[in-house]
């Protein structure tokens, strides 16, 4: 569908045998398909695997909410610290500890997903720390022609 070099198409590789394949895909609903701008593979995003990250760019035309007062303070997890083996080991131990605290049978899938995802984020915050990203100007406030 999108024409790219082979390095940006193959999602799996095995160096010892010289094999590679396009086995990872992006699945989306048909109503979003016209909004997909590009899909490609990002090398270097793998963590101890032989798979690459598949990324899609999607253009959504939604009106940005008007935010009165101070801008929202955004804090993110420093995921890039997981590349350090010692931080990865600490993250794995925190993750095991968090998963052991989740009850085996929660009931509905939504509450189970909430507990699962919050366990991952909590373990990441404890092992990787947080950061405040640099936020680019919001187009509505920068005086662009797309107001």
mmCIF file of C-alpha atoms in Angstrom:
data_model
loop_
_atom_site.group_PDB
_atom_site.id
_atom_site.type_symbol
_atom_site.label_atom_id
_atom_site.label_comp_id
_atom_site.label_asym_id
_atom_site.label_seq_id
_atom_site.Cartn_x
_atom_site.Cartn_y
_atom_site.Cartn_z
ATOM 1 C CA UNK A 1 0.000 0.000 0.000
ATOM 2 C CA UNK A 2 2.696 2.516 1.018
ATOM 3 C CA UNK A 3 5.925 2.327 -0.959
ATOM 4 C CA UNK A 4 8.994 2.298 1.317
ATOM 5 C CA UNK A 5 12.496 0.855 1.334
ATOM 6 C CA UNK A 6 12.756 -2.716 2.569
ATOM 7 C CA UNK A 7 14.242 -1.508 5.862
ATOM 8 C CA UNK A 8 10.950 0.277 6.591
ATOM 9 C CA UNK A 9 8.731 -2.661 5.554
ATOM 10 C CA UNK A 10 10.124 -5.739 7.311
ATOM 11 C CA UNK A 11 8.962 -6.132 10.901
ATOM 12 C CA UNK A 12 10.755 -9.355 11.818
ATOM 13 C CA UNK A 13 14.291 -10.500 11.115
ATOM 14 C CA UNK A 14 16.669 -13.345 11.920
ATOM 15 C CA UNK A 15 20.247 -12.313 11.215
ATOM 16 C CA UNK A 16 21.774 -15.777 11.532
ATOM 17 C CA UNK A 17 19.712 -17.174 8.647
ATOM 18 C CA UNK A 18 19.273 -13.919 6.741
ATOM 19 C CA UNK A 19 15.491 -14.179 6.986
ATOM 20 C CA UNK A 20 13.029 -11.330 7.310
ATOM 21 C CA UNK A 21 9.279 -10.989 7.047
ATOM 22 C CA UNK A 22 6.317 -8.610 7.225
ATOM 23 C CA UNK A 23 4.332 -10.337 9.984
ATOM 24 C CA UNK A 24 3.239 -7.413 12.180
ATOM 25 C CA UNK A 25 0.327 -5.348 10.903
ATOM 26 C CA UNK A 26 -1.748 -2.358 11.932
ATOM 27 C CA UNK A 27 -5.433 -3.241 12.263
ATOM 28 C CA UNK A 28 -8.045 -0.494 12.256
ATOM 29 C CA UNK A 29 -11.694 0.017 11.466
ATOM 30 C CA UNK A 30 -12.740 0.810 7.914
ATOM 31 C CA UNK A 31 -13.973 4.294 8.824
ATOM 32 C CA UNK A 32 -10.417 5.314 9.857
ATOM 33 C CA UNK A 33 -8.737 3.875 6.729
ATOM 34 C CA UNK A 34 -9.078 7.057 4.604
ATOM 35 C CA UNK A 35 -7.327 9.031 7.367
ATOM 36 C CA UNK A 36 -4.144 6.889 7.428
ATOM 37 C CA UNK A 37 -1.301 8.990 6.062
ATOM 38 C CA UNK A 38 1.531 6.463 6.286
ATOM 39 C CA UNK A 39 2.571 3.186 7.921
ATOM 40 C CA UNK A 40 6.165 2.074 8.322
ATOM 41 C CA UNK A 41 8.565 0.174 10.544
ATOM 42 C CA UNK A 42 10.794 1.957 13.047
ATOM 43 C CA UNK A 43 14.117 0.214 13.637
ATOM 44 C CA UNK A 44 15.806 0.522 17.005
ATOM 45 C CA UNK A 45 12.565 0.407 19.004
ATOM 46 C CA UNK A 46 12.931 -3.291 19.865
ATOM 47 C CA UNK A 47 13.838 -4.308 23.394
ATOM 48 C CA UNK A 48 15.581 -7.714 23.380
ATOM 49 C CA UNK A 49 13.430 -9.012 20.522
ATOM 50 C CA UNK A 50 13.834 -9.534 16.816
ATOM 51 C CA UNK A 51 10.711 -7.490 15.995
ATOM 52 C CA UNK A 52 10.573 -3.840 14.960
ATOM 53 C CA UNK A 53 7.914 -1.285 15.911
ATOM 54 C CA UNK A 54 5.098 -0.687 13.388
ATOM 55 C CA UNK A 55 3.876 2.938 13.360
ATOM 56 C CA UNK A 56 0.947 4.541 11.532
ATOM 57 C CA UNK A 57 0.274 8.240 11.123
ATOM 58 C CA UNK A 58 -3.415 9.119 11.190
ATOM 59 C CA UNK A 59 -4.966 12.525 10.536
ATOM 60 C CA UNK A 60 -8.063 13.139 12.603
ATOM 61 C CA UNK A 61 -10.067 16.263 12.010
ATOM 62 C CA UNK A 62 -11.454 17.085 15.399
ATOM 63 C CA UNK A 63 -11.830 20.461 16.959
ATOM 64 C CA UNK A 64 -9.416 21.030 19.804
ATOM 65 C CA UNK A 65 -11.207 21.788 23.074
ATOM 66 C CA UNK A 66 -10.961 25.361 24.288
ATOM 67 C CA UNK A 67 -8.840 25.426 27.388
ATOM 68 C CA UNK A 68 -9.321 28.414 29.621
ATOM 69 C CA UNK A 69 -6.688 29.459 32.112
ATOM 70 C CA UNK A 70 -3.347 27.763 32.521
ATOM 71 C CA UNK A 71 -2.307 25.022 30.109
ATOM 72 C CA UNK A 72 -2.565 21.452 31.333
ATOM 73 C CA UNK A 73 0.576 20.192 33.075
ATOM 74 C CA UNK A 74 1.582 16.975 31.304
ATOM 75 C CA UNK A 75 3.852 14.435 32.961
ATOM 76 C CA UNK A 76 5.054 11.350 31.082
ATOM 77 C CA UNK A 77 7.065 8.248 31.949
ATOM 78 C CA UNK A 78 10.747 8.165 30.866
ATOM 79 C CA UNK A 79 10.328 4.926 28.862
ATOM 80 C CA UNK A 80 13.702 5.387 27.139
ATOM 81 C CA UNK A 81 15.436 4.483 30.411
ATOM 82 C CA UNK A 82 14.295 0.878 29.868
ATOM 83 C CA UNK A 83 17.155 0.505 27.371
ATOM 84 C CA UNK A 84 19.519 0.399 30.383
ATOM 85 C CA UNK A 85 19.674 -3.275 31.536
ATOM 86 C CA UNK A 86 19.741 -2.367 35.236
ATOM 87 C CA UNK A 87 16.594 -0.225 34.894
ATOM 88 C CA UNK A 88 14.958 -3.014 32.871
ATOM 89 C CA UNK A 89 15.641 -5.486 35.682
ATOM 90 C CA UNK A 90 14.192 -3.124 38.290
ATOM 91 C CA UNK A 91 11.150 -2.575 36.040
ATOM 92 C CA UNK A 92 10.604 -6.346 35.695
ATOM 93 C CA UNK A 93 10.749 -6.859 39.460
ATOM 94 C CA UNK A 94 8.333 -3.957 40.076
ATOM 95 C CA UNK A 95 6.042 -5.345 37.364
ATOM 96 C CA UNK A 96 6.005 -8.840 38.907
ATOM 97 C CA UNK A 97 5.285 -7.291 42.289
ATOM 98 C CA UNK A 98 2.421 -5.218 40.846
ATOM 99 C CA UNK A 99 0.926 -8.191 38.973
ATOM 100 C CA UNK A 100 0.991 -10.326 42.122
ATOM 101 C CA UNK A 101 -1.245 -7.754 43.818
ATOM 102 C CA UNK A 102 -3.934 -7.971 41.105
ATOM 103 C CA UNK A 103 -6.782 -10.326 42.095
ATOM 104 C CA UNK A 104 -7.102 -13.323 39.752
ATOM 105 C CA UNK A 105 -10.818 -12.813 39.021
ATOM 106 C CA UNK A 106 -11.970 -9.214 38.849
ATOM 107 C CA UNK A 107 -15.305 -9.540 37.074
ATOM 108 C CA UNK A 108 -15.707 -7.388 33.994
ATOM 109 C CA UNK A 109 -13.040 -6.774 31.366
ATOM 110 C CA UNK A 110 -12.974 -2.980 31.828
ATOM 111 C CA UNK A 111 -11.989 -3.128 35.491
ATOM 112 C CA UNK A 112 -9.473 -5.870 34.708
ATOM 113 C CA UNK A 113 -7.909 -3.733 31.959
ATOM 114 C CA UNK A 114 -7.799 -0.691 34.253
ATOM 115 C CA UNK A 115 -5.972 -2.649 36.947
ATOM 116 C CA UNK A 116 -3.608 -4.222 34.393
ATOM 117 C CA UNK A 117 -2.666 -0.932 32.703
ATOM 118 C CA UNK A 118 -2.310 0.965 35.971
ATOM 119 C CA UNK A 119 0.030 -1.777 37.240
ATOM 120 C CA UNK A 120 2.275 -1.323 34.209
ATOM 121 C CA UNK A 121 2.317 2.462 34.525
ATOM 122 C CA UNK A 122 2.949 2.327 38.283
ATOM 123 C CA UNK A 123 5.869 -0.076 37.801
ATOM 124 C CA UNK A 124 7.277 2.176 35.058
ATOM 125 C CA UNK A 125 7.012 5.308 37.195
ATOM 126 C CA UNK A 126 8.723 3.552 40.110
ATOM 127 C CA UNK A 127 11.605 2.259 37.974
ATOM 128 C CA UNK A 128 11.985 4.814 35.138
ATOM 129 C CA UNK A 129 10.776 8.046 36.694
ATOM 130 C CA UNK A 130 8.755 10.856 35.140
ATOM 131 C CA UNK A 131 9.491 13.737 32.793
ATOM 132 C CA UNK A 132 7.728 16.903 31.704
ATOM 133 C CA UNK A 133 7.822 17.006 27.881
ATOM 134 C CA UNK A 134 8.332 20.167 25.887
ATOM 135 C CA UNK A 135 4.904 21.013 24.476
ATOM 136 C CA UNK A 136 4.702 22.554 21.011
ATOM 137 C CA UNK A 137 2.385 25.477 20.386
ATOM 138 C CA UNK A 138 -1.257 24.507 19.878
ATOM 139 C CA UNK A 139 -2.317 25.518 16.330
ATOM 140 C CA UNK A 140 -5.408 27.380 17.583
ATOM 141 C CA UNK A 141 -3.238 29.694 19.626
ATOM 142 C CA UNK A 142 -0.360 30.153 17.194
ATOM 143 C CA UNK A 143 -2.271 32.288 14.686
ATOM 144 C CA UNK A 144 -2.199 29.784 11.837
ATOM 145 C CA UNK A 145 -4.624 29.772 8.917
ATOM 146 C CA UNK A 146 -6.375 26.617 10.194
ATOM 147 C CA UNK A 147 -8.359 28.321 12.988
#
